[in-house]
PDB file of C-alpha atoms in Angstrom:
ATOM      1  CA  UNK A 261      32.647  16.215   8.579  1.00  0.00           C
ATOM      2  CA  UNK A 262      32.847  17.248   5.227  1.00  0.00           C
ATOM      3  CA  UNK A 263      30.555  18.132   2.334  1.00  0.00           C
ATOM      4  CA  UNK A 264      29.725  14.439   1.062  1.00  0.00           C
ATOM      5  CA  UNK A 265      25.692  13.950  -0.005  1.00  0.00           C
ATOM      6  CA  UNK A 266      24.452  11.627   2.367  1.00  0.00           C
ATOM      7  CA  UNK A 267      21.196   9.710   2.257  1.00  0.00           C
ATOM      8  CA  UNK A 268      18.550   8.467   4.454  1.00  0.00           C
ATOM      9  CA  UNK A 269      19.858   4.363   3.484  1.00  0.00           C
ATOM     10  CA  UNK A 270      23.253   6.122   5.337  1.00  0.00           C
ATOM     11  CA  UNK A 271      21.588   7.043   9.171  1.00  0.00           C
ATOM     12  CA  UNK A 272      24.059   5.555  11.462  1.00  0.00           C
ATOM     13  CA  UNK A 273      20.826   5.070  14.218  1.00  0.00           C
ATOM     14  CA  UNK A 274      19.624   2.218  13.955  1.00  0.00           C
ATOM     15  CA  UNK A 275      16.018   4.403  15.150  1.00  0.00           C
ATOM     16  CA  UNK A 276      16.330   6.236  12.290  1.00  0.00           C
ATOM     17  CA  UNK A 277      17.415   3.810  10.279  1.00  0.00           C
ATOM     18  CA  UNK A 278      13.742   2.335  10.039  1.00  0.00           C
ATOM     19  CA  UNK A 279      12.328   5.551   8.719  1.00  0.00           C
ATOM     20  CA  UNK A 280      14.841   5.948   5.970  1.00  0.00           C
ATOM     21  CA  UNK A 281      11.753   4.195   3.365  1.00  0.00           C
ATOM     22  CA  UNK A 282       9.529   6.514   4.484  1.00  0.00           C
ATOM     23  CA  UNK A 283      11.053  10.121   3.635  1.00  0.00           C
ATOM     24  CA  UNK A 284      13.913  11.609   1.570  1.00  0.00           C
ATOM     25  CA  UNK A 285      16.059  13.935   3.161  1.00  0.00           C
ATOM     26  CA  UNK A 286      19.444  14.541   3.144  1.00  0.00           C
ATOM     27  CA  UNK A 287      22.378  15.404   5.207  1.00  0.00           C
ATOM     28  CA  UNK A 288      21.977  19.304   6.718  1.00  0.00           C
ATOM     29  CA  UNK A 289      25.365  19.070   8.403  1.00  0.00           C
ATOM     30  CA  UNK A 290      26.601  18.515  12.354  1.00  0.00           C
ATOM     31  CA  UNK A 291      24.914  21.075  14.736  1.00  0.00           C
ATOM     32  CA  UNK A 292      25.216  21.777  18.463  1.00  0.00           C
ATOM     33  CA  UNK A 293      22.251  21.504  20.159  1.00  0.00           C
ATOM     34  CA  UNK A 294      21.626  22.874  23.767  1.00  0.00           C
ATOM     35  CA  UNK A 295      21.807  19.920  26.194  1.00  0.00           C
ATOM     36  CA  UNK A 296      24.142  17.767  24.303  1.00  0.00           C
ATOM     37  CA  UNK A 297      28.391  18.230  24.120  1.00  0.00           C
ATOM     38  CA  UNK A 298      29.448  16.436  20.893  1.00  0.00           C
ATOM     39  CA  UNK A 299      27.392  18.171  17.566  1.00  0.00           C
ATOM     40  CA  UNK A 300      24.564  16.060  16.091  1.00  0.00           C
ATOM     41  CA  UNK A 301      24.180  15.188  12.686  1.00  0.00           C
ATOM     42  CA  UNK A 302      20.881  16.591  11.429  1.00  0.00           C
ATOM     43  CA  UNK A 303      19.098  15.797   8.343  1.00  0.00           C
ATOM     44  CA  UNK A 304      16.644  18.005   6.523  1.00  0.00           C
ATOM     45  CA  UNK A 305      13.347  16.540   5.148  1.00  0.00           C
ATOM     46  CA  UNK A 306      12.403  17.244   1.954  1.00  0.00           C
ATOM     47  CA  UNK A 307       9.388  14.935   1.911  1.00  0.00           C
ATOM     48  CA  UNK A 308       7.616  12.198   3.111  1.00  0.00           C
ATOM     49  CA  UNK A 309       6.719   9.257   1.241  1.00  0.00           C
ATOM     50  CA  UNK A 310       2.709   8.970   1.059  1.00  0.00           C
ATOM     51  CA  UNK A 311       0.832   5.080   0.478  1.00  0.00           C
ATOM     52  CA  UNK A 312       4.188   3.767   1.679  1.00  0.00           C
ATOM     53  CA  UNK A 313       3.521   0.720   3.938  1.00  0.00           C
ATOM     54  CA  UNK A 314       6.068  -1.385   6.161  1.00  0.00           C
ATOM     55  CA  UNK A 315       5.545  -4.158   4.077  1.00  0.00           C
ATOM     56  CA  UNK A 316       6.748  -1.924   0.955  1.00  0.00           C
ATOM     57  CA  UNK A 317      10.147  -1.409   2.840  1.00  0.00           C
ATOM     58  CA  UNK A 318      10.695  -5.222   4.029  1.00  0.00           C
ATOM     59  CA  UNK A 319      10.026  -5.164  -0.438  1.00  0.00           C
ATOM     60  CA  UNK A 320      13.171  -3.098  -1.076  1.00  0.00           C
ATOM     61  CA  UNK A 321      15.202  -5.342   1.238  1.00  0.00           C
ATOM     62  CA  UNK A 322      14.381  -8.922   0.415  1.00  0.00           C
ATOM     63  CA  UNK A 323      11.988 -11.070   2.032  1.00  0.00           C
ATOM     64  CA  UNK A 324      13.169 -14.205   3.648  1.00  0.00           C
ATOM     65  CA  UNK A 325      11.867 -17.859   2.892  1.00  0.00           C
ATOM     66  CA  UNK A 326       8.020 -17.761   3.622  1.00  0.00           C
ATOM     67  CA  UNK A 327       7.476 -20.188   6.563  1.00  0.00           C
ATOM     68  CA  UNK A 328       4.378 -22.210   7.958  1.00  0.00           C
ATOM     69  CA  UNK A 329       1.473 -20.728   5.237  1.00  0.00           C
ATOM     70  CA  UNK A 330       1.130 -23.360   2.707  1.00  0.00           C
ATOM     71  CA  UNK A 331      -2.681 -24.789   3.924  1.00  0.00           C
ATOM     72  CA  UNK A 332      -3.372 -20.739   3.453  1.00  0.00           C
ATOM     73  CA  UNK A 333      -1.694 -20.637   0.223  1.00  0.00           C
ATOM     74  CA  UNK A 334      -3.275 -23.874  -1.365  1.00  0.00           C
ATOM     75  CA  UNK A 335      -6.979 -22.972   0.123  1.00  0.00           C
ATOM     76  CA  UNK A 336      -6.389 -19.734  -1.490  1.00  0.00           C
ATOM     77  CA  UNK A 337      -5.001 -20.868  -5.194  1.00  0.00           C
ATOM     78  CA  UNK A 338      -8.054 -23.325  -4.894  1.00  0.00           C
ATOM     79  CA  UNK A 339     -10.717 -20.092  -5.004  1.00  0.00           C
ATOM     80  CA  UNK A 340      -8.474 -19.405  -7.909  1.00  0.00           C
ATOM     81  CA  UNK A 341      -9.193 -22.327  -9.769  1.00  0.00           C
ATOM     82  CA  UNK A 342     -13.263 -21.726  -8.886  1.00  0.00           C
ATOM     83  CA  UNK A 343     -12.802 -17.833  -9.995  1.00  0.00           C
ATOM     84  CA  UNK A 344     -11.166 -19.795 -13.251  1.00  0.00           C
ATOM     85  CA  UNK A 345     -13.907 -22.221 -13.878  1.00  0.00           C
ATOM     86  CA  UNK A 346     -15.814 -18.887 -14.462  1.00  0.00           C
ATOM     87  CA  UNK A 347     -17.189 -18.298 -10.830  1.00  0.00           C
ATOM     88  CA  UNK A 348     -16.403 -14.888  -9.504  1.00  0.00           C
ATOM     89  CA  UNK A 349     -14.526 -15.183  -5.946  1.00  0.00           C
ATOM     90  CA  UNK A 350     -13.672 -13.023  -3.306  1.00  0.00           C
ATOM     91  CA  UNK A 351     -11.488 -13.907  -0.780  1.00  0.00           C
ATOM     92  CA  UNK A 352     -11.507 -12.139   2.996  1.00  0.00           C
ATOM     93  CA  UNK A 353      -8.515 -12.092   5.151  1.00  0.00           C
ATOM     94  CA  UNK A 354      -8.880 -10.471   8.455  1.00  0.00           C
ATOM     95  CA  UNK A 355      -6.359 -10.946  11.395  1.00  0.00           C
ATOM     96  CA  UNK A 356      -4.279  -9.302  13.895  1.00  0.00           C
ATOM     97  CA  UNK A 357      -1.328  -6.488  13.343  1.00  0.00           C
ATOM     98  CA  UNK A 358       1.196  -8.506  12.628  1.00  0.00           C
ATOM     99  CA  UNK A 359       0.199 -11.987  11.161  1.00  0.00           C
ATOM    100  CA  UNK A 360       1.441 -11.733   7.556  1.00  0.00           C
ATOM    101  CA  UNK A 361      -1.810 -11.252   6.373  1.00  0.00           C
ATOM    102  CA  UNK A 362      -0.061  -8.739   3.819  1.00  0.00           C
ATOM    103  CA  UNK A 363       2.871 -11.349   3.123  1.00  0.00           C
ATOM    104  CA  UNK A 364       0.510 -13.931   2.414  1.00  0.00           C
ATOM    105  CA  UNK A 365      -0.968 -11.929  -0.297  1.00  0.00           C
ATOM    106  CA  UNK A 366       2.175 -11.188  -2.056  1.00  0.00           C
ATOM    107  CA  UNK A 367       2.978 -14.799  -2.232  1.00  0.00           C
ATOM    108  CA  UNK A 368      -0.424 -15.776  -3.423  1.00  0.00           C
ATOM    109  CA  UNK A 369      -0.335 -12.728  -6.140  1.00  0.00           C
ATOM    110  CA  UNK A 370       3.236 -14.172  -6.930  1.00  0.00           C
ATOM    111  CA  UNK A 371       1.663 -17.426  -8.553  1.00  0.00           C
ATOM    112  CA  UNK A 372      -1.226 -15.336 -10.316  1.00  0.00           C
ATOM    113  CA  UNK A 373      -0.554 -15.453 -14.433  1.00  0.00           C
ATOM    114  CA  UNK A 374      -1.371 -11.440 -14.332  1.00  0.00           C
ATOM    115  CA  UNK A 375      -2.637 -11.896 -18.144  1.00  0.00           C
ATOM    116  CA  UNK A 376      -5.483 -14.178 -16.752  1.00  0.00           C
ATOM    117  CA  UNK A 377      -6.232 -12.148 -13.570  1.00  0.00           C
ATOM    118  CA  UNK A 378      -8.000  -8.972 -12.766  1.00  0.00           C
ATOM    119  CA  UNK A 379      -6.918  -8.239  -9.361  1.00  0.00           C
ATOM    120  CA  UNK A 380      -8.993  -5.620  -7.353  1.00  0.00           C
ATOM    121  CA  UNK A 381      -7.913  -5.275  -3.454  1.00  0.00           C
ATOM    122  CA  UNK A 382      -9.168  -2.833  -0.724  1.00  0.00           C
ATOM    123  CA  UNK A 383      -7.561  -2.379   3.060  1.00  0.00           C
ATOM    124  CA  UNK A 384      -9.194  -1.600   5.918  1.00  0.00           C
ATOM    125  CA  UNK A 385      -7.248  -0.668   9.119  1.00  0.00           C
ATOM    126  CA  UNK A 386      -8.843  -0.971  12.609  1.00  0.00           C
ATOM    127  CA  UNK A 387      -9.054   3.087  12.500  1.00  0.00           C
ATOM    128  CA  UNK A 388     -11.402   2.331   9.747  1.00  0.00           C
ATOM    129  CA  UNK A 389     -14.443   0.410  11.432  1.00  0.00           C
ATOM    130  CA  UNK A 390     -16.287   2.890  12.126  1.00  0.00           C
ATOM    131  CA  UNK A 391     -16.487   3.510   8.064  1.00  0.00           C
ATOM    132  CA  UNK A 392     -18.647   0.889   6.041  1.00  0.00           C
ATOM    133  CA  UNK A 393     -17.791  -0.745   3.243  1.00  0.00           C
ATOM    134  CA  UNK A 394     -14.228   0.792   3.351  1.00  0.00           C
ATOM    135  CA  UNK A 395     -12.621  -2.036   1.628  1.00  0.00           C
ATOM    136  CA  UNK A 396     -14.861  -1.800  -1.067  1.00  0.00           C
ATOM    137  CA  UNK A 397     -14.448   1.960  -1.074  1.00  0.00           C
ATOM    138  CA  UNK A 398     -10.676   1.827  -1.940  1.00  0.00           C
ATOM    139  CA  UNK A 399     -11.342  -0.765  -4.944  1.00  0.00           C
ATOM    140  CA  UNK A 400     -13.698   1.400  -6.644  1.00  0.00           C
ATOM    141  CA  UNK A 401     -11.031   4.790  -5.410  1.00  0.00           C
ATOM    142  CA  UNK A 402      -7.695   2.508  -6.497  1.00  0.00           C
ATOM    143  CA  UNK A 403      -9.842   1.031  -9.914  1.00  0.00           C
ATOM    144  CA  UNK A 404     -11.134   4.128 -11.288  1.00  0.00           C
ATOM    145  CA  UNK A 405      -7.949   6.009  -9.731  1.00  0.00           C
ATOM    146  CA  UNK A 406     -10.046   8.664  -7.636  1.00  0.00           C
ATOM    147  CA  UNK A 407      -8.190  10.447  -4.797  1.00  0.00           C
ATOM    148  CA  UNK A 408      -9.266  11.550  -1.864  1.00  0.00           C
ATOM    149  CA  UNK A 409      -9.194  15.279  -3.033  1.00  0.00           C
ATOM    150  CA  UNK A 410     -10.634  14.786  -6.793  1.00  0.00           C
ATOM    151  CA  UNK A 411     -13.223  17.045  -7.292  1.00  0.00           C
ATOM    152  CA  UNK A 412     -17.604  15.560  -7.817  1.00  0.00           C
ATOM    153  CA  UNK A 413     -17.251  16.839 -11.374  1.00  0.00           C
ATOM    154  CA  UNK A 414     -14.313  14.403 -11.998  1.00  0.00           C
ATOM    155  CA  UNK A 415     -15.434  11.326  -9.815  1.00  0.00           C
ATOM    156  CA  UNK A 416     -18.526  11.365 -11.820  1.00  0.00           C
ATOM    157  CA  UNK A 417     -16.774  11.537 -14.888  1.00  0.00           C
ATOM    158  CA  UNK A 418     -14.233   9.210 -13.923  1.00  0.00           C
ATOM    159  CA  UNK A 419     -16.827   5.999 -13.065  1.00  0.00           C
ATOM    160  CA  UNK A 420     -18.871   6.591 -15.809  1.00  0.00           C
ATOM    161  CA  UNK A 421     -15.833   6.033 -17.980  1.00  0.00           C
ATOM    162  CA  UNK A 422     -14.369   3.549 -16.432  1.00  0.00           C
ATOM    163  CA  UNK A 423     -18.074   1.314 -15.717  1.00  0.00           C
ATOM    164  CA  UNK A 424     -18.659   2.024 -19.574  1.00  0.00           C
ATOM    165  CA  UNK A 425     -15.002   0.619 -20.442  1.00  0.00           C
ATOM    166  CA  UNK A 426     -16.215  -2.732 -18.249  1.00  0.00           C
ATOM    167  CA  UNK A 427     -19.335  -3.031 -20.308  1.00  0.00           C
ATOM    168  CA  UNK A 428     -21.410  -2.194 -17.550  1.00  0.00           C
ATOM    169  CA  UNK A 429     -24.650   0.433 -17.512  1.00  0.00           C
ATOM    170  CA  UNK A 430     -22.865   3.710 -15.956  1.00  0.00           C
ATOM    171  CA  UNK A 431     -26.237   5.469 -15.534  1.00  0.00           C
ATOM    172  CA  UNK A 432     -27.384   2.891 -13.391  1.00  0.00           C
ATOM    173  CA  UNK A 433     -24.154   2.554 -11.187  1.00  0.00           C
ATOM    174  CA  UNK A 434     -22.897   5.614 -10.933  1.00  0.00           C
ATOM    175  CA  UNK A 435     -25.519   7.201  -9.047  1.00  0.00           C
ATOM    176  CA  UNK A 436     -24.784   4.301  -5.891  1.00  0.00           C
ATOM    177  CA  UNK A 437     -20.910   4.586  -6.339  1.00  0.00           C
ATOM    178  CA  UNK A 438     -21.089   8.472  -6.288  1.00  0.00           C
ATOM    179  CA  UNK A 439     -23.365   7.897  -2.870  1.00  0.00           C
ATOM    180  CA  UNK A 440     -21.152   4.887  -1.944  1.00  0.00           C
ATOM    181  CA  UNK A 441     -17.773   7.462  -1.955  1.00  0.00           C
TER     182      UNK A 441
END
């Protein structure tokens, strides 16, 4: 085969093909495997892409024309112009797997002027109802950028900061986002 550096965008199966956004590896050579005549081409993982989502991948490749979501889109960009007129706003968008519910939010961020905009977003997955609040959760983990492993002394440290940077009392809220996390 040859010593050329192959990469995941190269898998020949179209199976593996779809997992080529969500690890790097490279090419480990053609093996024989028990059970099989011709050699397999194998590929060695050297790691796996973590907060990668499927919508990040159809990202890389190009999305096509967005289709059928303009009532969505205009009902949305009108909570913008309340949220502008000084109201704060938050919008909910709950559906099945599959919907474009994530889609939808890209275009609508698309036609946000990001100088005008703070934009705070949480997920919640249906493996996730059983945990309360866990939209709101991953704002306050994704706005003070706390991970899941950062240690009390930090978190603390970490909200205080960023409610003082906001204007906001810190020794009131911290205490019920430390409990909240």
């Amino acid at each position: 085969m040859g010593d050329k550096a192959q990469t995941p965008k190269e898998f020949p199966d179209v199976r593996l093909h779809k997992l080529k956004d969500y690890i790097d590896a490279e090419f480990a050579g053609e093996h024989k495997v028990k059970g099989k005549i011709e050699e397999l081409r194998t590929w060695r993982v050297n790691a796996l892409e973590s907060d990668f989502r499927r919508f990040d991948a159809s990202l890389r490749h190009g999305l096509t024309t967005l289709v059928g979501r303009r009532s969505e889109l205009e009902k949305m960009l009108d909570v913008l112009n309340t949220a502008n007129s000084g109201k704060a706003q938050v919008i909910d968008i709950s559906g099945d797997a599959g919907l474009g519910k994530t889609r939808l939010v890209h275009e609508f961020r698309q036609r946000l002027a990001a100088d005008k905009v703070m934009w705070l977003q949480g997920n919640c997955m249906s493996s996730g109802q059983g945990i309360p609040f866990l939209p709101f959760i991953e704002v306050v983990r994704s706005s003070f950028d706390i991970a899941d492993d950062t240690r009390q002394a930090a978190v603390e440290h970490q909200l205080r900061r960023g409610l003082d940077l906001l204007g906001l009392e810190s020794d009131e809220g911290t205490p019920y986002l430390l409990n909240l996390l």
